[in-house]
CSV table of C-alpha atoms in Angstrom, one decimal:
chain,number,residue,atom,x,y,z
A,1,MET,CA,1.4,0.9,-63.5
A,2,CYS,CA,2.9,3.8,-65.2
A,3,HIS,CA,3.3,7.3,-63.7
A,4,ASN,CA,0.4,8.8,-65.6
A,5,GLN,CA,-2.0,6.1,-64.3
A,6,GLY,CA,-0.9,6.7,-60.8
A,7,VAL,CA,-1.6,10.4,-61.2
A,8,LEU,CA,-5.0,9.7,-62.7
A,9,ILE,CA,-5.9,7.4,-59.8
A,10,ARG,CA,-4.9,10.0,-57.3
A,11,GLN,CA,-6.9,12.7,-59.0
A,12,ILE,CA,-10.0,10.5,-59.1
A,13,ALA,CA,-9.6,9.5,-55.4
A,14,ASP,CA,-9.0,13.2,-54.5
A,15,ALA,CA,-12.1,14.3,-56.5
A,16,PHE,CA,-14.3,11.8,-54.5
A,17,HIS,CA,-13.2,13.4,-51.2
A,18,ARG,CA,-15.9,16.1,-51.7
A,19,PHE,CA,-18.4,13.2,-51.1
A,20,GLY,CA,-16.6,12.1,-47.9
A,21,ASP,CA,-13.8,9.6,-47.2
A,22,THR,CA,-14.5,7.2,-50.1
A,23,PHE,CA,-11.1,6.1,-51.4
A,24,VAL,CA,-7.7,6.0,-49.8
A,25,LEU,CA,-5.4,8.5,-51.5
A,26,PRO,CA,-2.4,6.6,-52.9
A,27,LYS,CA,1.0,7.7,-51.7
A,28,ALA,CA,4.2,7.4,-53.7
A,29,VAL,CA,6.7,4.9,-52.2
A,30,THR,CA,10.3,5.7,-53.2
A,31,PRO,CA,12.9,3.4,-51.7
A,32,ALA,CA,16.3,4.7,-50.9
A,33,ALA,CA,17.9,2.5,-53.5
A,34,GLY,CA,16.4,0.9,-56.6
A,35,ALA,CA,13.6,3.3,-57.3
A,36,ARG,CA,14.9,3.8,-60.8
A,37,VAL,CA,16.9,0.9,-62.3
A,38,MET,CA,18.9,1.9,-65.3
A,39,ASP,CA,19.6,-0.1,-68.4
A,40,LEU,CA,22.8,-2.1,-68.2
A,41,GLN,CA,23.8,-1.1,-71.7
A,42,ASP,CA,22.6,2.5,-71.5
A,43,PRO,CA,22.9,3.6,-67.9
A,44,THR,CA,21.5,7.0,-68.6
A,45,SER,CA,18.2,5.5,-69.6
A,46,LYS,CA,15.7,3.7,-67.3
A,47,MET,CA,15.5,-0.1,-67.7
A,48,SER,CA,12.4,-0.5,-69.9
A,49,LYS,CA,10.7,-3.2,-72.0
A,50,SER,CA,10.5,-0.7,-74.8
A,51,ALA,CA,14.4,-0.6,-75.1
A,52,THR,CA,15.7,-1.4,-78.5
A,53,SER,CA,17.6,-4.4,-77.2
A,54,ASP,CA,17.1,-6.9,-74.4
A,55,ALA,CA,20.9,-6.9,-73.6
A,56,GLY,CA,20.5,-4.2,-70.9
A,57,LEU,CA,17.3,-5.6,-69.4
A,58,VAL,CA,16.8,-8.2,-66.6
A,59,TYR,CA,13.5,-10.0,-66.7
A,60,LEU,CA,12.1,-11.8,-63.7
A,61,LEU,CA,12.0,-15.1,-65.7
A,62,ASP,CA,15.6,-14.8,-67.1
A,63,LYS,CA,17.7,-17.8,-66.4
A,64,PRO,CA,20.6,-17.2,-64.0
A,65,SER,CA,23.1,-17.7,-66.8
A,66,ALA,CA,21.4,-15.0,-68.9
A,67,ILE,CA,21.5,-12.6,-66.0
A,68,VAL,CA,25.2,-13.3,-65.4
A,69,LYS,CA,25.9,-12.7,-69.0
A,70,LYS,CA,24.0,-9.4,-69.0
A,71,PHE,CA,25.9,-8.1,-66.0
A,72,LYS,CA,29.3,-9.2,-67.4
A,73,ARG,CA,28.5,-7.1,-70.5
A,74,ALA,CA,27.2,-4.1,-68.5
A,75,VAL,CA,28.6,-0.8,-69.6
A,76,THR,CA,31.1,0.9,-67.3
A,77,ASP,CA,34.0,3.1,-68.5
A,78,SER,CA,37.7,2.8,-69.2
A,79,ASP,CA,39.3,4.3,-66.1
A,80,GLY,CA,38.8,1.3,-63.8
A,81,GLU,CA,38.0,3.2,-60.6
A,82,VAL,CA,35.0,2.0,-58.7
A,83,ARG,CA,33.3,5.0,-57.1
A,84,TYR,CA,29.7,6.3,-57.0
A,85,ASP,CA,29.3,9.3,-59.3
A,86,ARG,CA,26.0,9.3,-61.2
A,87,GLN,CA,27.2,12.0,-63.6
A,88,ALA,CA,30.8,11.0,-64.4
A,89,LYS,CA,30.4,7.2,-64.0
A,90,PRO,CA,26.8,6.3,-64.8
A,91,GLY,CA,27.5,2.6,-65.6
A,92,VAL,CA,29.5,2.0,-62.4
A,93,SER,CA,26.9,3.9,-60.4
A,94,ASN,CA,24.1,1.9,-61.9
A,95,LEU,CA,25.8,-1.4,-60.8
A,96,LEU,CA,26.3,0.0,-57.3
A,97,ASP,CA,22.7,1.2,-57.2
A,98,ILE,CA,21.4,-2.3,-58.2
A,99,LEU,CA,23.8,-4.0,-55.7
A,100,SER,CA,22.7,-1.6,-53.0
A,101,ALA,CA,19.0,-2.3,-53.7
A,102,CYS,CA,19.5,-6.0,-53.5
A,103,THR,CA,21.7,-6.1,-50.4
A,104,GLY,CA,20.6,-3.1,-48.4
A,105,ARG,CA,24.1,-1.7,-48.1
A,106,THR,CA,24.9,1.9,-49.2
A,107,THR,CA,26.6,2.6,-52.5
A,108,ASP,CA,29.6,4.3,-50.8
A,109,ASP,CA,30.1,1.3,-48.6
A,110,LEU,CA,29.9,-1.1,-51.5
A,111,ALA,CA,32.2,1.0,-53.7
A,112,SER,CA,34.9,0.9,-51.1
A,113,GLY,CA,35.0,-2.9,-51.3
A,114,TYR,CA,35.9,-3.0,-55.0
A,115,SER,CA,39.0,-2.1,-57.0
A,116,GLN,CA,38.0,-3.6,-60.3
A,117,TYR,CA,34.8,-3.7,-62.3
A,118,GLY,CA,34.7,-7.5,-62.9
A,119,PRO,CA,34.0,-8.5,-59.3
A,120,LEU,CA,31.5,-5.6,-59.0
A,121,LYS,CA,29.6,-6.9,-62.1
A,122,LYS,CA,29.7,-10.5,-60.8
A,123,ASP,CA,28.4,-9.5,-57.3
A,124,ALA,CA,25.7,-7.3,-58.8
A,125,GLY,CA,24.5,-10.1,-61.1
A,126,ASP,CA,24.6,-12.7,-58.2
A,127,ALA,CA,22.6,-10.3,-56.0
A,128,VAL,CA,20.0,-9.9,-58.7
A,129,ILE,CA,19.8,-13.6,-59.2
A,130,ALA,CA,19.3,-14.1,-55.4
A,131,VAL,CA,16.4,-11.6,-55.5
A,132,VAL,CA,14.6,-12.9,-58.6
A,133,GLU,CA,15.2,-16.6,-58.2
A,134,PRO,CA,12.4,-17.2,-55.7
A,135,VAL,CA,10.0,-15.4,-58.0
A,136,ARG,CA,11.2,-17.3,-61.0
A,137,ASN,CA,11.0,-20.6,-59.1
A,138,ARG,CA,7.4,-19.9,-57.8
A,139,TYR,CA,6.3,-18.9,-61.3
A,140,HIS,CA,7.5,-22.3,-62.7
A,141,GLU,CA,5.9,-24.2,-59.8
A,142,LEU,CA,2.6,-22.6,-60.6
A,143,MET,CA,2.9,-23.1,-64.3
A,144,ASP,CA,3.6,-26.8,-63.7
A,145,ASP,CA,0.6,-27.1,-61.3
A,146,ARG,CA,-2.3,-25.5,-63.1
A,147,GLY,CA,-4.8,-26.8,-60.5
A,148,GLU,CA,-3.0,-24.9,-57.7
A,149,LEU,CA,-2.7,-21.8,-59.9
A,150,ALA,CA,-6.5,-21.9,-60.6
A,151,ARG,CA,-7.2,-22.3,-56.8
A,152,LEU,CA,-5.0,-19.3,-55.9
A,153,LEU,CA,-6.6,-17.2,-58.7
A,154,ARG,CA,-10.1,-18.1,-57.3
A,155,ILE,CA,-9.0,-17.1,-53.8
A,156,GLY,CA,-7.5,-13.8,-55.1
A,157,ASN,CA,-10.6,-13.1,-57.1
A,158,GLU,CA,-12.9,-13.7,-54.1
A,159,ARG,CA,-10.7,-11.3,-51.9
A,160,ALA,CA,-10.7,-8.7,-54.6
A,161,ARG,CA,-14.5,-8.9,-55.1
A,162,SER,CA,-15.0,-8.5,-51.3
A,163,VAL,CA,-12.8,-5.5,-51.0
A,164,ALA,CA,-14.2,-3.9,-54.2
A,165,ALA,CA,-17.8,-4.5,-53.2
A,166,ALA,CA,-17.2,-2.7,-49.9
A,167,THR,CA,-15.5,0.2,-51.7
A,168,LEU,CA,-18.2,0.4,-54.4
A,169,ALA,CA,-21.0,0.4,-51.7
A,170,ARG,CA,-19.2,3.3,-49.9
A,171,ALA,CA,-18.8,5.2,-53.2
A,172,HIS,CA,-22.5,4.7,-54.0
A,173,ALA,CA,-23.5,5.9,-50.6
A,174,HIS,CA,-21.3,9.0,-50.7
A,175,VAL,CA,-22.4,10.0,-54.1
A,176,GLY,CA,-26.1,9.2,-53.4
A,177,LEU,CA,-26.6,6.4,-55.9
A,178,MET,CA,-28.9,3.5,-55.1
A,179,PRO,CA,-26.9,0.3,-54.3
A,180,ARG,CA,-27.1,-2.5,-56.9
A,181,ILE,CA,-29.6,-5.2,-56.1
C-alpha cells in the first residue's frame, strides 16, 4: 500500500468516528532499521519497482545467486572506509542499513567490524538471502501444490469475510443504515 492510500484510509476511519467507534485508526509502524530500503545502484533513491533498472532491486523471488550478484555490484565509493554517514557515504550506509535490518545489530556496531567493502557487500547479500529464502521457498511450495494453495485461499477468504461482515454491520449500525438481509 502506498503512502497516499494509507492517508486516505486513515481519513475515512477518522471521519467515521463522528458515528462512534467504527474503524480502528491505523498507526504508522516505522522500524528502527529498514523502514526505507534504498536502491543498490542509486542509494539516494528508494528501492522501487519503477526504477529504470532491476540491478539495484531485490525481489522476494530472486534466486540467491542473483541477490549475491546485485550486492557485489552495489554502489559504494572510492575511499574504502566503512562507516555510517548517510550524506557522505550513501552507498555504504545503505548496505549497513540493510544488514542492520536483517540482523538486528546497529549500523555503528556493524561498521566497526569491516575494513573493506567486499566483505560488507557479501554479508549484506547473505543476510538478505537468509531473510527472503523462507518466503521464496514457501512461494514455490504453494505454486507446486495448487490444491494446498486453493485450500489456504479459501481459509483466508472465510476469515476476511467474517471480519469484514462484523465491521460492515458495525458501520451500518453507527451510520443508521439497515443491515443487509
